[in-house]
Amino acid sequence: MKRNFISILDWTTEEIRENLSLAHELKTLFQQRQNPPLLDQRSYALIFHKNSLRTRVAFEVGIFQLGGHAIHLTEHDFTLGKRETVHDVAKVMSRLVDGILIRTFDHKIVVELGEHAEVPVVNMLTDWSHPCQIMADVLTVQEKLGTVEGKKIVYLGDGNNVAHSWINLAARLPIRLCIATSKDSLPDMDLFRKAQEIGVSELSISHDPLEAVREADVIYTDVWASMGQKDLAGVKADQLQAFQLNQRLMDNAKPTTLVMHCLPAERGREITDAVLDGSQSVVLDQAENRLHAQKAILVQLDRWSRQT
Ligand code: CP
Ligand code: NVA
């Protein structure tokens, strides 16, 4: 049956755990120079309405390694919802490709695409969430700390799409998630409360960054102004300056605390050079794991598509 990966919430706890195992397996095979042709003869449309380095390269390389083919499409090729409806694009694409991957602004468009498409739809980032990123990040935490489960994850900074995907993960895997941010940069609090009600994880909000990072296993940050909000950069910087990930905060954490950032970073703003490039930083491992996590997502969706 066709399934989507538009939000972490689309998959169950067990499916997420199994997918992380598959990602680990594919990474091990890759390191042995083995790339099973699991996506042989499959074609994927990759639609980008925003910039991308990691997501695009990881998907294109991953699809190639597994024997498939990727088509890169931007608004120079077609305008979704303008030249034709989202419904029509979904139906046409479903006759031509084996999956539709999209990075755009409005999350609702991706949901609509997912409802109408007869092939899997993958969210490569919207203003609301970034689920592929979090799968790679969890794989990275597993490699470094053995497991993400039970770990204290402090998300520092803007309550944005990446923060939302951490909150969604907390609704599926048991973690201790603290969102450390200012009162005017909170994440979607309905989403946050729903994740609390699900009761899988401990979720908290802190406005005291020094206190929040104490005993953290992971400190995670992201840009303060996301794509599409760059005109708010000055306002966000005023709101979040106390939440910069710098040496002062690191001195309040553990010597083993991992520093994570999805990248691209605005060096000197949400994170200092010394911390981003420091010995506790695993940001390049996160970027590398995009390849393996995203391969696993496509393989899993393809397997489901072929099951009745
Ligand atoms: N982290 C991430 O998604 O990077 P890109 O925007 O470069 O794809
Ligand atoms: N929050 C950032 C993530 C980039 C990968 C953005 O949306 O721009």
PDB file of C-alpha atoms and ligand atoms in Angstrom:
ATOM      1  CA  MET A   1       0.000   0.000   0.000  1.00  0.00           C
ATOM      2  CA  LYS A   2       1.238   3.457  -0.843  1.00  0.00           C
ATOM      3  CA  ARG A   3       2.449   5.431   2.204  1.00  0.00           C
ATOM      4  CA  ASN A   4       3.946   8.922   2.591  1.00  0.00           C
ATOM      5  CA  PHE A   5       6.677  10.462   4.714  1.00  0.00           C
ATOM      6  CA  ILE A   6       5.371  13.972   5.216  1.00  0.00           C
ATOM      7  CA  SER A   7       5.733  14.027   8.982  1.00  0.00           C
ATOM      8  CA  ILE A   8       7.437  11.794  11.538  1.00  0.00           C
ATOM      9  CA  LEU A   9       3.874  11.278  12.827  1.00  0.00           C
ATOM     10  CA  ASP A  10       2.991   9.404   9.603  1.00  0.00           C
ATOM     11  CA  TRP A  11       4.973   6.428  10.901  1.00  0.00           C
ATOM     12  CA  THR A  12       4.573   4.374  14.054  1.00  0.00           C
ATOM     13  CA  THR A  13       7.214   3.958  16.752  1.00  0.00           C
ATOM     14  CA  GLU A  14       8.048   0.494  15.441  1.00  0.00           C
ATOM     15  CA  GLU A  15       8.273   1.683  11.831  1.00  0.00           C
ATOM     16  CA  ILE A  16      10.657   4.468  12.846  1.00  0.00           C
ATOM     17  CA  ARG A  17      12.849   2.058  14.802  1.00  0.00           C
ATOM     18  CA  GLU A  18      12.881  -0.393  11.873  1.00  0.00           C
ATOM     19  CA  ASN A  19      13.748   2.375   9.451  1.00  0.00           C
ATOM     20  CA  LEU A  20      16.684   3.474  11.591  1.00  0.00           C
ATOM     21  CA  SER A  21      17.930  -0.133  11.551  1.00  0.00           C
ATOM     22  CA  LEU A  22      17.567  -0.211   7.774  1.00  0.00           C
ATOM     23  CA  ALA A  23      19.536   3.050   7.494  1.00  0.00           C
ATOM     24  CA  HIS A  24      22.289   1.559   9.644  1.00  0.00           C
ATOM     25  CA  GLU A  25      22.288  -1.593   7.486  1.00  0.00           C
ATOM     26  CA  LEU A  26      22.493   0.403   4.235  1.00  0.00           C
ATOM     27  CA  LYS A  27      25.329   2.503   5.679  1.00  0.00           C
ATOM     28  CA  THR A  28      27.287  -0.625   6.657  1.00  0.00           C
ATOM     29  CA  LEU A  29      26.805  -2.077   3.161  1.00  0.00           C
ATOM     30  CA  PHE A  30      27.877   1.226   1.602  1.00  0.00           C
ATOM     31  CA  GLN A  31      31.042   1.231   3.715  1.00  0.00           C
ATOM     32  CA  GLN A  32      31.783  -2.255   2.318  1.00  0.00           C
ATOM     33  CA  ARG A  33      31.309  -0.741  -1.164  1.00  0.00           C
ATOM     34  CA  GLN A  34      28.046  -2.613  -1.643  1.00  0.00           C
ATOM     35  CA  ASN A  35      24.994  -0.828  -2.951  1.00  0.00           C
ATOM     36  CA  PRO A  36      22.125  -3.267  -3.466  1.00  0.00           C
ATOM     37  CA  PRO A  37      19.947  -2.161  -6.407  1.00  0.00           C
ATOM     38  CA  LEU A  38      16.880  -1.749  -4.195  1.00  0.00           C
ATOM     39  CA  LEU A  39      15.495   1.117  -6.293  1.00  0.00           C
ATOM     40  CA  ASP A  40      16.313  -0.415  -9.682  1.00  0.00           C
ATOM     41  CA  GLN A  41      14.302   1.199 -12.496  1.00  0.00           C
ATOM     42  CA  ARG A  42      12.600   3.621 -10.082  1.00  0.00           C
ATOM     43  CA  SER A  43      12.361   7.316 -10.918  1.00  0.00           C
ATOM     44  CA  TYR A  44      11.792  10.110  -8.413  1.00  0.00           C
ATOM     45  CA  ALA A  45      10.748  13.721  -8.966  1.00  0.00           C
ATOM     46  CA  LEU A  46      12.576  16.080  -6.599  1.00  0.00           C
ATOM     47  CA  ILE A  47      10.752  19.422  -6.478  1.00  0.00           C
ATOM     48  CA  PHE A  48      12.568  22.369  -4.882  1.00  0.00           C
ATOM     49  CA  HIS A  49      10.988  25.736  -4.135  1.00  0.00           C
ATOM     50  CA  LYS A  50      13.799  26.631  -1.719  1.00  0.00           C
ATOM     51  CA  ASN A  51      17.572  26.225  -1.767  1.00  0.00           C
ATOM     52  CA  SER A  52      19.146  22.943  -0.766  1.00  0.00           C
ATOM     53  CA  LEU A  53      22.607  21.455  -0.630  1.00  0.00           C
ATOM     54  CA  ARG A  54      22.500  18.472   1.746  1.00  0.00           C
ATOM     55  CA  THR A  55      18.970  17.248   1.054  1.00  0.00           C
ATOM     56  CA  ARG A  56      19.257  17.409  -2.714  1.00  0.00           C
ATOM     57  CA  VAL A  57      22.739  15.918  -2.964  1.00  0.00           C
ATOM     58  CA  ALA A  58      21.947  13.152  -0.459  1.00  0.00           C
ATOM     59  CA  PHE A  59      18.750  12.153  -2.278  1.00  0.00           C
ATOM     60  CA  GLU A  60      20.265  12.296  -5.764  1.00  0.00           C
ATOM     61  CA  VAL A  61      23.372  10.348  -4.760  1.00  0.00           C
ATOM     62  CA  GLY A  62      21.364   7.861  -2.702  1.00  0.00           C
ATOM     63  CA  ILE A  63      18.871   7.174  -5.483  1.00  0.00           C
ATOM     64  CA  PHE A  64      21.762   6.690  -7.946  1.00  0.00           C
ATOM     65  CA  GLN A  65      23.550   4.288  -5.583  1.00  0.00           C
ATOM     66  CA  LEU A  66      20.425   2.142  -5.272  1.00  0.00           C
ATOM     67  CA  GLY A  67      19.945   1.970  -9.049  1.00  0.00           C
ATOM     68  CA  GLY A  68      17.229   4.591  -9.464  1.00  0.00           C
ATOM     69  CA  HIS A  69      16.936   7.924 -11.240  1.00  0.00           C
ATOM     70  CA  ALA A  70      16.238  11.422  -9.879  1.00  0.00           C
ATOM     71  CA  ILE A  71      14.716  14.374 -11.740  1.00  0.00           C
ATOM     72  CA  HIS A  72      15.391  17.825 -10.279  1.00  0.00           C
ATOM     73  CA  LEU A  73      12.516  20.266 -10.776  1.00  0.00           C
ATOM     74  CA  THR A  74      12.170  23.887  -9.709  1.00  0.00           C
ATOM     75  CA  GLU A  75       9.672  26.681 -10.314  1.00  0.00           C
ATOM     76  CA  HIS A  76      11.491  27.304 -13.591  1.00  0.00           C
ATOM     77  CA  ASP A  77      10.034  23.982 -14.744  1.00  0.00           C
ATOM     78  CA  PHE A  78       6.471  24.289 -13.442  1.00  0.00           C
ATOM     79  CA  THR A  79       4.507  26.203 -10.832  1.00  0.00           C
ATOM     80  CA  LEU A  80       2.564  23.996  -8.479  1.00  0.00           C
ATOM     81  CA  GLY A  81      -1.004  25.148  -8.000  1.00  0.00           C
ATOM     82  CA  LYS A  82      -0.739  27.919 -10.611  1.00  0.00           C
ATOM     83  CA  ARG A  83      -0.250  26.369 -14.055  1.00  0.00           C
ATOM     84  CA  GLU A  84      -2.260  23.403 -12.848  1.00  0.00           C
ATOM     85  CA  THR A  85      -3.773  22.283  -9.573  1.00  0.00           C
ATOM     86  CA  VAL A  86      -1.920  20.314  -6.910  1.00  0.00           C
ATOM     87  CA  HIS A  87      -4.435  17.507  -7.555  1.00  0.00           C
ATOM     88  CA  ASP A  88      -3.606  17.369 -11.274  1.00  0.00           C
ATOM     89  CA  VAL A  89       0.140  17.463 -10.659  1.00  0.00           C
ATOM     90  CA  ALA A  90      -0.223  14.605  -8.152  1.00  0.00           C
ATOM     91  CA  LYS A  91      -2.229  12.479 -10.584  1.00  0.00           C
ATOM     92  CA  VAL A  92       0.058  13.112 -13.584  1.00  0.00           C
ATOM     93  CA  MET A  93       3.256  12.538 -11.626  1.00  0.00           C
ATOM     94  CA  SER A  94       1.817   9.295 -10.238  1.00  0.00           C
ATOM     95  CA  ARG A  95       1.661   7.935 -13.805  1.00  0.00           C
ATOM     96  CA  LEU A  96       5.269   8.907 -14.527  1.00  0.00           C
ATOM     97  CA  VAL A  97       7.425   8.482 -11.428  1.00  0.00           C
ATOM     98  CA  ASP A  98       7.695   6.171  -8.424  1.00  0.00           C
ATOM     99  CA  GLY A  99       7.798   8.926  -5.807  1.00  0.00           C
ATOM    100  CA  ILE A 100       7.379  12.684  -5.405  1.00  0.00           C
ATOM    101  CA  LEU A 101       9.807  14.476  -3.098  1.00  0.00           C
ATOM    102  CA  ILE A 102       9.160  18.129  -2.353  1.00  0.00           C
ATOM    103  CA  ARG A 103      10.702  21.091  -0.507  1.00  0.00           C
ATOM    104  CA  THR A 104       8.381  24.049  -0.377  1.00  0.00           C
ATOM    105  CA  PHE A 105       6.990  26.768   1.900  1.00  0.00           C
ATOM    106  CA  ASP A 106       3.402  25.813   2.689  1.00  0.00           C
ATOM    107  CA  HIS A 107       3.073  22.459   4.455  1.00  0.00           C
ATOM    108  CA  LYS A 108      -0.581  22.177   3.348  1.00  0.00           C
ATOM    109  CA  ILE A 109       0.513  21.817  -0.293  1.00  0.00           C
ATOM    110  CA  VAL A 110       2.591  18.780   0.603  1.00  0.00           C
ATOM    111  CA  VAL A 111      -0.295  17.240   2.535  1.00  0.00           C
ATOM    112  CA  GLU A 112      -2.588  17.837  -0.453  1.00  0.00           C
ATOM    113  CA  LEU A 113      -0.026  16.290  -2.797  1.00  0.00           C
ATOM    114  CA  GLY A 114       0.211  13.314  -0.454  1.00  0.00           C
ATOM    115  CA  GLU A 115      -3.572  12.874  -0.417  1.00  0.00           C
ATOM    116  CA  HIS A 116      -3.913  12.819  -4.199  1.00  0.00           C
ATOM    117  CA  ALA A 117      -0.715  11.080  -5.290  1.00  0.00           C
ATOM    118  CA  GLU A 118      -0.793   7.362  -5.915  1.00  0.00           C
ATOM    119  CA  VAL A 119       2.962   7.176  -5.312  1.00  0.00           C
ATOM    120  CA  PRO A 120       4.747   8.044  -2.044  1.00  0.00           C
ATOM    121  CA  VAL A 121       5.243  11.721  -1.211  1.00  0.00           C
ATOM    122  CA  VAL A 122       8.253  12.767   0.879  1.00  0.00           C
ATOM    123  CA  ASN A 123       8.577  16.082   2.682  1.00  0.00           C
ATOM    124  CA  MET A 124      12.075  17.443   2.032  1.00  0.00           C
ATOM    125  CA  LEU A 125      11.289  20.480   4.279  1.00  0.00           C
ATOM    126  CA  THR A 126       8.389  22.850   4.656  1.00  0.00           C
ATOM    127  CA  ASP A 127       7.924  25.920   6.841  1.00  0.00           C
ATOM    128  CA  TRP A 128       6.352  23.531   9.368  1.00  0.00           C
ATOM    129  CA  SER A 129       8.645  20.510   9.482  1.00  0.00           C
ATOM    130  CA  HIS A 130      11.806  18.756   8.311  1.00  0.00           C
ATOM    131  CA  PRO A 131      11.343  15.034   9.023  1.00  0.00           C
ATOM    132  CA  CYS A 132      14.170  13.659   6.814  1.00  0.00           C
ATOM    133  CA  GLN A 133      16.620  15.760   8.812  1.00  0.00           C
ATOM    134  CA  ILE A 134      15.514  14.306  12.121  1.00  0.00           C
ATOM    135  CA  MET A 135      15.832  10.699  10.903  1.00  0.00           C
ATOM    136  CA  ALA A 136      19.485  11.381   9.990  1.00  0.00           C
ATOM    137  CA  ASP A 137      20.011  13.138  13.316  1.00  0.00           C
ATOM    138  CA  VAL A 138      18.614  10.224  15.304  1.00  0.00           C
ATOM    139  CA  LEU A 139      20.863   7.855  13.336  1.00  0.00           C
ATOM    140  CA  THR A 140      23.805  10.089  14.314  1.00  0.00           C
ATOM    141  CA  VAL A 141      22.855  10.117  18.003  1.00  0.00           C
ATOM    142  CA  GLN A 142      22.491   6.307  17.915  1.00  0.00           C
ATOM    143  CA  GLU A 143      25.979   5.965  16.466  1.00  0.00           C
ATOM    144  CA  LYS A 144      27.521   8.288  19.034  1.00  0.00           C
ATOM    145  CA  LEU A 145      25.553   7.423  22.172  1.00  0.00           C
ATOM    146  CA  GLY A 146      24.172   3.939  21.423  1.00  0.00           C
ATOM    147  CA  THR A 147      20.566   5.130  21.414  1.00  0.00           C
ATOM    148  CA  VAL A 148      18.513   8.305  21.367  1.00  0.00           C
ATOM    149  CA  GLU A 149      15.947   6.776  23.717  1.00  0.00           C
ATOM    150  CA  GLY A 150      16.024   8.256  27.207  1.00  0.00           C
ATOM    151  CA  LYS A 151      18.523  10.939  26.172  1.00  0.00           C
ATOM    152  CA  LYS A 152      18.190  14.595  27.100  1.00  0.00           C
ATOM    153  CA  ILE A 153      17.966  16.591  23.878  1.00  0.00           C
ATOM    154  CA  VAL A 154      18.058  20.366  24.270  1.00  0.00           C
ATOM    155  CA  TYR A 155      16.856  22.227  21.206  1.00  0.00           C
ATOM    156  CA  LEU A 156      18.163  25.752  21.514  1.00  0.00           C
ATOM    157  CA  GLY A 157      16.799  28.677  19.522  1.00  0.00           C
ATOM    158  CA  ASP A 158      13.939  29.347  17.143  1.00  0.00           C
ATOM    159  CA  GLY A 159      10.799  27.199  17.481  1.00  0.00           C
ATOM    160  CA  ASN A 160      10.878  26.370  13.776  1.00  0.00           C
ATOM    161  CA  ASN A 161      10.399  23.451  11.358  1.00  0.00           C
ATOM    162  CA  VAL A 162      13.359  21.519  12.803  1.00  0.00           C
ATOM    163  CA  ALA A 163      12.092  22.043  16.357  1.00  0.00           C
ATOM    164  CA  HIS A 164       8.670  20.761  15.242  1.00  0.00           C
ATOM    165  CA  SER A 165      10.196  17.586  13.840  1.00  0.00           C
ATOM    166  CA  TRP A 166      11.990  16.992  17.149  1.00  0.00           C
ATOM    167  CA  ILE A 167       8.642  17.433  18.911  1.00  0.00           C
ATOM    168  CA  ASN A 168       7.080  14.929  16.504  1.00  0.00           C
ATOM    169  CA  LEU A 169       9.901  12.505  17.179  1.00  0.00           C
ATOM    170  CA  ALA A 170       9.198  12.884  20.898  1.00  0.00           C
ATOM    171  CA  ALA A 171       5.648  11.726  20.194  1.00  0.00           C
ATOM    172  CA  ARG A 172       7.081   8.478  18.805  1.00  0.00           C
ATOM    173  CA  LEU A 173      10.389   7.677  20.568  1.00  0.00           C
ATOM    174  CA  PRO A 174      10.947   8.181  24.331  1.00  0.00           C
ATOM    175  CA  ILE A 175      13.333  11.103  24.797  1.00  0.00           C
ATOM    176  CA  ARG A 176      13.659  14.008  27.216  1.00  0.00           C
ATOM    177  CA  LEU A 177      13.181  17.021  24.954  1.00  0.00           C
ATOM    178  CA  CYS A 178      13.710  20.542  26.236  1.00  0.00           C
ATOM    179  CA  ILE A 179      13.024  23.446  23.886  1.00  0.00           C
ATOM    180  CA  ALA A 180      15.092  26.362  25.154  1.00  0.00           C
ATOM    181  CA  THR A 181      13.873  29.529  23.537  1.00  0.00           C
ATOM    182  CA  SER A 182      12.532  33.010  24.172  1.00  0.00           C
ATOM    183  CA  LYS A 183       8.870  33.681  24.937  1.00  0.00           C
ATOM    184  CA  ASP A 184       8.372  35.121  21.440  1.00  0.00           C
ATOM    185  CA  SER A 185      10.047  32.282  19.496  1.00  0.00           C
ATOM    186  CA  LEU A 186       8.060  29.339  20.781  1.00  0.00           C
ATOM    187  CA  PRO A 187       7.261  26.349  18.565  1.00  0.00           C
ATOM    188  CA  ASP A 188       3.670  25.447  17.647  1.00  0.00           C
ATOM    189  CA  MET A 189       2.349  24.969  21.188  1.00  0.00           C
ATOM    190  CA  ASP A 190      -0.650  22.859  20.069  1.00  0.00           C
ATOM    191  CA  LEU A 191       1.782  20.393  18.556  1.00  0.00           C
ATOM    192  CA  PHE A 192       3.905  20.544  21.708  1.00  0.00           C
ATOM    193  CA  ARG A 193       0.937  19.879  24.016  1.00  0.00           C
ATOM    194  CA  LYS A 194      -0.302  17.012  21.833  1.00  0.00           C
ATOM    195  CA  ALA A 195       3.143  15.405  22.023  1.00  0.00           C
ATOM    196  CA  GLN A 196       3.038  15.841  25.813  1.00  0.00           C
ATOM    197  CA  GLU A 197      -0.432  14.253  25.954  1.00  0.00           C
ATOM    198  CA  ILE A 198       0.731  11.241  23.917  1.00  0.00           C
ATOM    199  CA  GLY A 199       3.017  10.637  26.880  1.00  0.00           C
ATOM    200  CA  VAL A 200       5.875   8.820  25.132  1.00  0.00           C
ATOM    201  CA  SER A 201       8.462  11.459  26.099  1.00  0.00           C
ATOM    202  CA  GLU A 202       9.112  14.143  28.676  1.00  0.00           C
ATOM    203  CA  LEU A 203       8.781  17.525  26.972  1.00  0.00           C
ATOM    204  CA  SER A 204       9.564  20.890  28.525  1.00  0.00           C
ATOM    205  CA  ILE A 205      10.091  24.507  27.552  1.00  0.00           C
ATOM    206  CA  SER A 206      12.835  26.582  29.155  1.00  0.00           C
ATOM    207  CA  HIS A 207      13.646  30.262  28.876  1.00  0.00           C
ATOM    208  CA  ASP A 208      16.919  29.813  30.778  1.00  0.00           C
ATOM    209  CA  PRO A 209      19.576  28.464  28.375  1.00  0.00           C
ATOM    210  CA  LEU A 210      22.271  27.983  31.023  1.00  0.00           C
ATOM    211  CA  GLU A 211      19.934  25.861  33.129  1.00  0.00           C
ATOM    212  CA  ALA A 212      18.498  23.987  30.127  1.00  0.00           C
ATOM    213  CA  VAL A 213      21.842  22.663  28.868  1.00  0.00           C
ATOM    214  CA  ARG A 214      22.807  21.208  32.238  1.00  0.00           C
ATOM    215  CA  GLU A 215      23.142  17.387  31.899  1.00  0.00           C
ATOM    216  CA  ALA A 216      22.176  17.563  28.207  1.00  0.00           C
ATOM    217  CA  ASP A 217      23.240  14.609  26.074  1.00  0.00           C
ATOM    218  CA  VAL A 218      22.685  16.668  22.934  1.00  0.00           C
ATOM    219  CA  ILE A 219      22.483  20.397  22.349  1.00  0.00           C
ATOM    220  CA  TYR A 220      20.914  21.091  18.981  1.00  0.00           C
ATOM    221  CA  THR A 221      20.540  24.418  17.278  1.00  0.00           C
ATOM    222  CA  ASP A 222      19.478  25.850  13.933  1.00  0.00           C
ATOM    223  CA  VAL A 223      19.400  29.236  12.211  1.00  0.00           C
ATOM    224  CA  TRP A 224      17.242  31.846  13.928  1.00  0.00           C
ATOM    225  CA  ALA A 225      15.630  32.992  10.670  1.00  0.00           C
ATOM    226  CA  SER A 226      14.655  30.134   8.366  1.00  0.00           C
ATOM    227  CA  MET A 227      14.325  30.264   4.585  1.00  0.00           C
ATOM    228  CA  GLY A 228      11.402  32.486   3.734  1.00  0.00           C
ATOM    229  CA  GLN A 229      11.890  34.545   6.938  1.00  0.00           C
ATOM    230  CA  LYS A 230      15.247  36.147   6.272  1.00  0.00           C
ATOM    231  CA  ASP A 231      13.620  39.615   6.474  1.00  0.00           C
ATOM    232  CA  LEU A 232      13.010  38.817  10.169  1.00  0.00           C
ATOM    233  CA  ALA A 233      16.718  38.146  10.818  1.00  0.00           C
ATOM    234  CA  GLY A 234      17.206  41.314  12.902  1.00  0.00           C
ATOM    235  CA  VAL A 235      14.075  40.776  14.998  1.00  0.00           C
ATOM    236  CA  LYS A 236      14.926  37.112  15.598  1.00  0.00           C
ATOM    237  CA  ALA A 237      18.477  38.026  16.588  1.00  0.00           C
ATOM    238  CA  ASP A 238      17.114  40.426  19.221  1.00  0.00           C
ATOM    239  CA  GLN A 239      14.694  37.765  20.515  1.00  0.00           C
ATOM    240  CA  LEU A 240      17.228  34.948  20.642  1.00  0.00           C
ATOM    241  CA  GLN A 241      20.599  36.476  21.461  1.00  0.00           C
ATOM    242  CA  ALA A 242      20.649  34.821  24.911  1.00  0.00           C
ATOM    243  CA  PHE A 243      20.272  31.435  23.201  1.00  0.00           C
ATOM    244  CA  GLN A 244      23.468  31.510  21.155  1.00  0.00           C
ATOM    245  CA  LEU A 245      25.344  28.205  21.444  1.00  0.00           C
ATOM    246  CA  ASN A 246      28.723  29.400  22.711  1.00  0.00           C
ATOM    247  CA  GLN A 247      31.485  28.325  25.089  1.00  0.00           C
ATOM    248  CA  ARG A 248      29.663  29.741  28.122  1.00  0.00           C
ATOM    249  CA  LEU A 249      26.785  27.342  27.484  1.00  0.00           C
ATOM    250  CA  MET A 250      29.135  24.460  26.685  1.00  0.00           C
ATOM    251  CA  ASP A 251      30.844  25.006  30.050  1.00  0.00           C
ATOM    252  CA  ASN A 252      27.478  24.341  31.699  1.00  0.00           C
ATOM    253  CA  ALA A 253      26.967  21.058  29.797  1.00  0.00           C
ATOM    254  CA  LYS A 254      28.930  17.798  30.012  1.00  0.00           C
ATOM    255  CA  PRO A 255      32.278  17.133  28.327  1.00  0.00           C
ATOM    256  CA  THR A 256      30.468  14.375  26.389  1.00  0.00           C
ATOM    257  CA  THR A 257      27.488  16.488  25.256  1.00  0.00           C
ATOM    258  CA  LEU A 258      27.063  16.338  21.481  1.00  0.00           C
ATOM    259  CA  VAL A 259      26.692  19.577  19.549  1.00  0.00           C
ATOM    260  CA  MET A 260      24.309  19.262  16.617  1.00  0.00           C
ATOM    261  CA  HIS A 261      23.157  21.624  13.878  1.00  0.00           C
ATOM    262  CA  CYS A 262      21.263  20.673  10.724  1.00  0.00           C
ATOM    263  CA  LEU A 263      23.287  23.229   8.708  1.00  0.00           C
ATOM    264  CA  PRO A 264      23.589  25.620   6.979  1.00  0.00           C
ATOM    265  CA  ALA A 265      24.796  27.590  10.008  1.00  0.00           C
ATOM    266  CA  GLU A 266      25.019  31.331  10.352  1.00  0.00           C
ATOM    267  CA  ARG A 267      28.368  31.310  12.095  1.00  0.00           C
ATOM    268  CA  GLY A 268      28.678  33.862  14.877  1.00  0.00           C
ATOM    269  CA  ARG A 269      24.897  34.173  15.191  1.00  0.00           C
ATOM    270  CA  GLU A 270      23.123  31.083  16.623  1.00  0.00           C
ATOM    271  CA  ILE A 271      26.462  29.259  17.149  1.00  0.00           C
ATOM    272  CA  THR A 272      30.066  30.354  17.502  1.00  0.00           C
ATOM    273  CA  ASP A 273      32.841  29.069  15.233  1.00  0.00           C
ATOM    274  CA  ALA A 274      34.628  27.499  18.207  1.00  0.00           C
ATOM    275  CA  VAL A 275      31.593  25.394  19.169  1.00  0.00           C
ATOM    276  CA  LEU A 276      30.586  24.481  15.605  1.00  0.00           C
ATOM    277  CA  ASP A 277      34.134  23.371  14.800  1.00  0.00           C
ATOM    278  CA  GLY A 278      34.878  22.034  18.292  1.00  0.00           C
ATOM    279  CA  SER A 279      35.555  18.468  19.386  1.00  0.00           C
ATOM    280  CA  GLN A 280      31.980  17.899  20.620  1.00  0.00           C
ATOM    281  CA  SER A 281      30.434  18.881  17.293  1.00  0.00           C
ATOM    282  CA  VAL A 282      28.992  16.104  15.111  1.00  0.00           C
ATOM    283  CA  VAL A 283      27.517  18.331  12.421  1.00  0.00           C
ATOM    284  CA  LEU A 284      29.416  16.694   9.576  1.00  0.00           C
ATOM    285  CA  ASP A 285      28.312  13.239  10.711  1.00  0.00           C
ATOM    286  CA  GLN A 286      24.738  14.523  10.609  1.00  0.00           C
ATOM    287  CA  ALA A 287      25.250  15.768   7.047  1.00  0.00           C
ATOM    288  CA  GLU A 288      26.800  12.434   6.002  1.00  0.00           C
ATOM    289  CA  ASN A 289      23.937  10.497   7.552  1.00  0.00           C
ATOM    290  CA  ARG A 290      21.418  12.324   5.407  1.00  0.00           C
ATOM    291  CA  LEU A 291      22.509   9.954   2.629  1.00  0.00           C
ATOM    292  CA  HIS A 292      21.885   6.756   4.566  1.00  0.00           C
ATOM    293  CA  ALA A 293      18.717   7.875   6.351  1.00  0.00           C
ATOM    294  CA  GLN A 294      17.135   9.128   3.129  1.00  0.00           C
ATOM    295  CA  LYS A 295      18.016   5.938   1.253  1.00  0.00           C
ATOM    296  CA  ALA A 296      16.256   3.968   3.989  1.00  0.00           C
ATOM    297  CA  ILE A 297      13.163   6.182   3.776  1.00  0.00           C
ATOM    298  CA  LEU A 298      12.830   5.603   0.016  1.00  0.00           C
ATOM    299  CA  VAL A 299      13.469   1.866   0.290  1.00  0.00           C
ATOM    300  CA  GLN A 300      10.863   1.525   3.037  1.00  0.00           C
ATOM    301  CA  LEU A 301       8.261   3.501   1.058  1.00  0.00           C
ATOM    302  CA  ASP A 302       9.005   1.442  -2.049  1.00  0.00           C
ATOM    303  CA  ARG A 303       8.543  -1.812  -0.120  1.00  0.00           C
ATOM    304  CA  TRP A 304       5.180  -0.629   1.226  1.00  0.00           C
ATOM    305  CA  SER A 305       4.084   0.432  -2.268  1.00  0.00           C
ATOM    306  CA  ARG A 306       4.663  -3.082  -3.531  1.00  0.00           C
ATOM    307  CA  GLN A 307       2.687  -4.712  -0.694  1.00  0.00           C
ATOM    308  CA  THR A 308      -1.071  -5.109  -1.176  1.00  0.00           C
TER     309      THR A 308
HETATM  310  N1   CP B   1      19.979  20.570   6.512  1.00  0.00           N
HETATM  311  C1   CP B   1      19.479  20.701   5.280  1.00  0.00           C
HETATM  312  O1   CP B   1      18.342  20.319   4.988  1.00  0.00           O
HETATM  313  O2   CP B   1      20.333  21.264   4.385  1.00  0.00           O
HETATM  314  P1   CP B   1      19.938  21.797   2.949  1.00  0.00           P
HETATM  315  O3   CP B   1      19.000  22.957   3.154  1.00  0.00           O
HETATM  316  O4   CP B   1      21.247  22.243   2.351  1.00  0.00           O
HETATM  317  O5   CP B   1      19.293  20.710   2.163  1.00  0.00           O
HETATM  318  N1  NVA B   2      15.145  25.943   9.683  1.00  0.00           N
HETATM  319  C1  NVA B   2      15.982  25.970   8.497  1.00  0.00           C
HETATM  320  C2  NVA B   2      16.454  24.608   8.176  1.00  0.00           C
HETATM  321  C3  NVA B   2      17.343  24.506   6.968  1.00  0.00           C
HETATM  322  C4  NVA B   2      17.786  23.108   6.663  1.00  0.00           C
HETATM  323  C5  NVA B   2      15.206  26.555   7.352  1.00  0.00           C
HETATM  324  O1  NVA B   2      14.029  26.197   7.178  1.00  0.00           O
HETATM  325  O2  NVA B   2      15.747  27.387   6.621  1.00  0.00           O
END
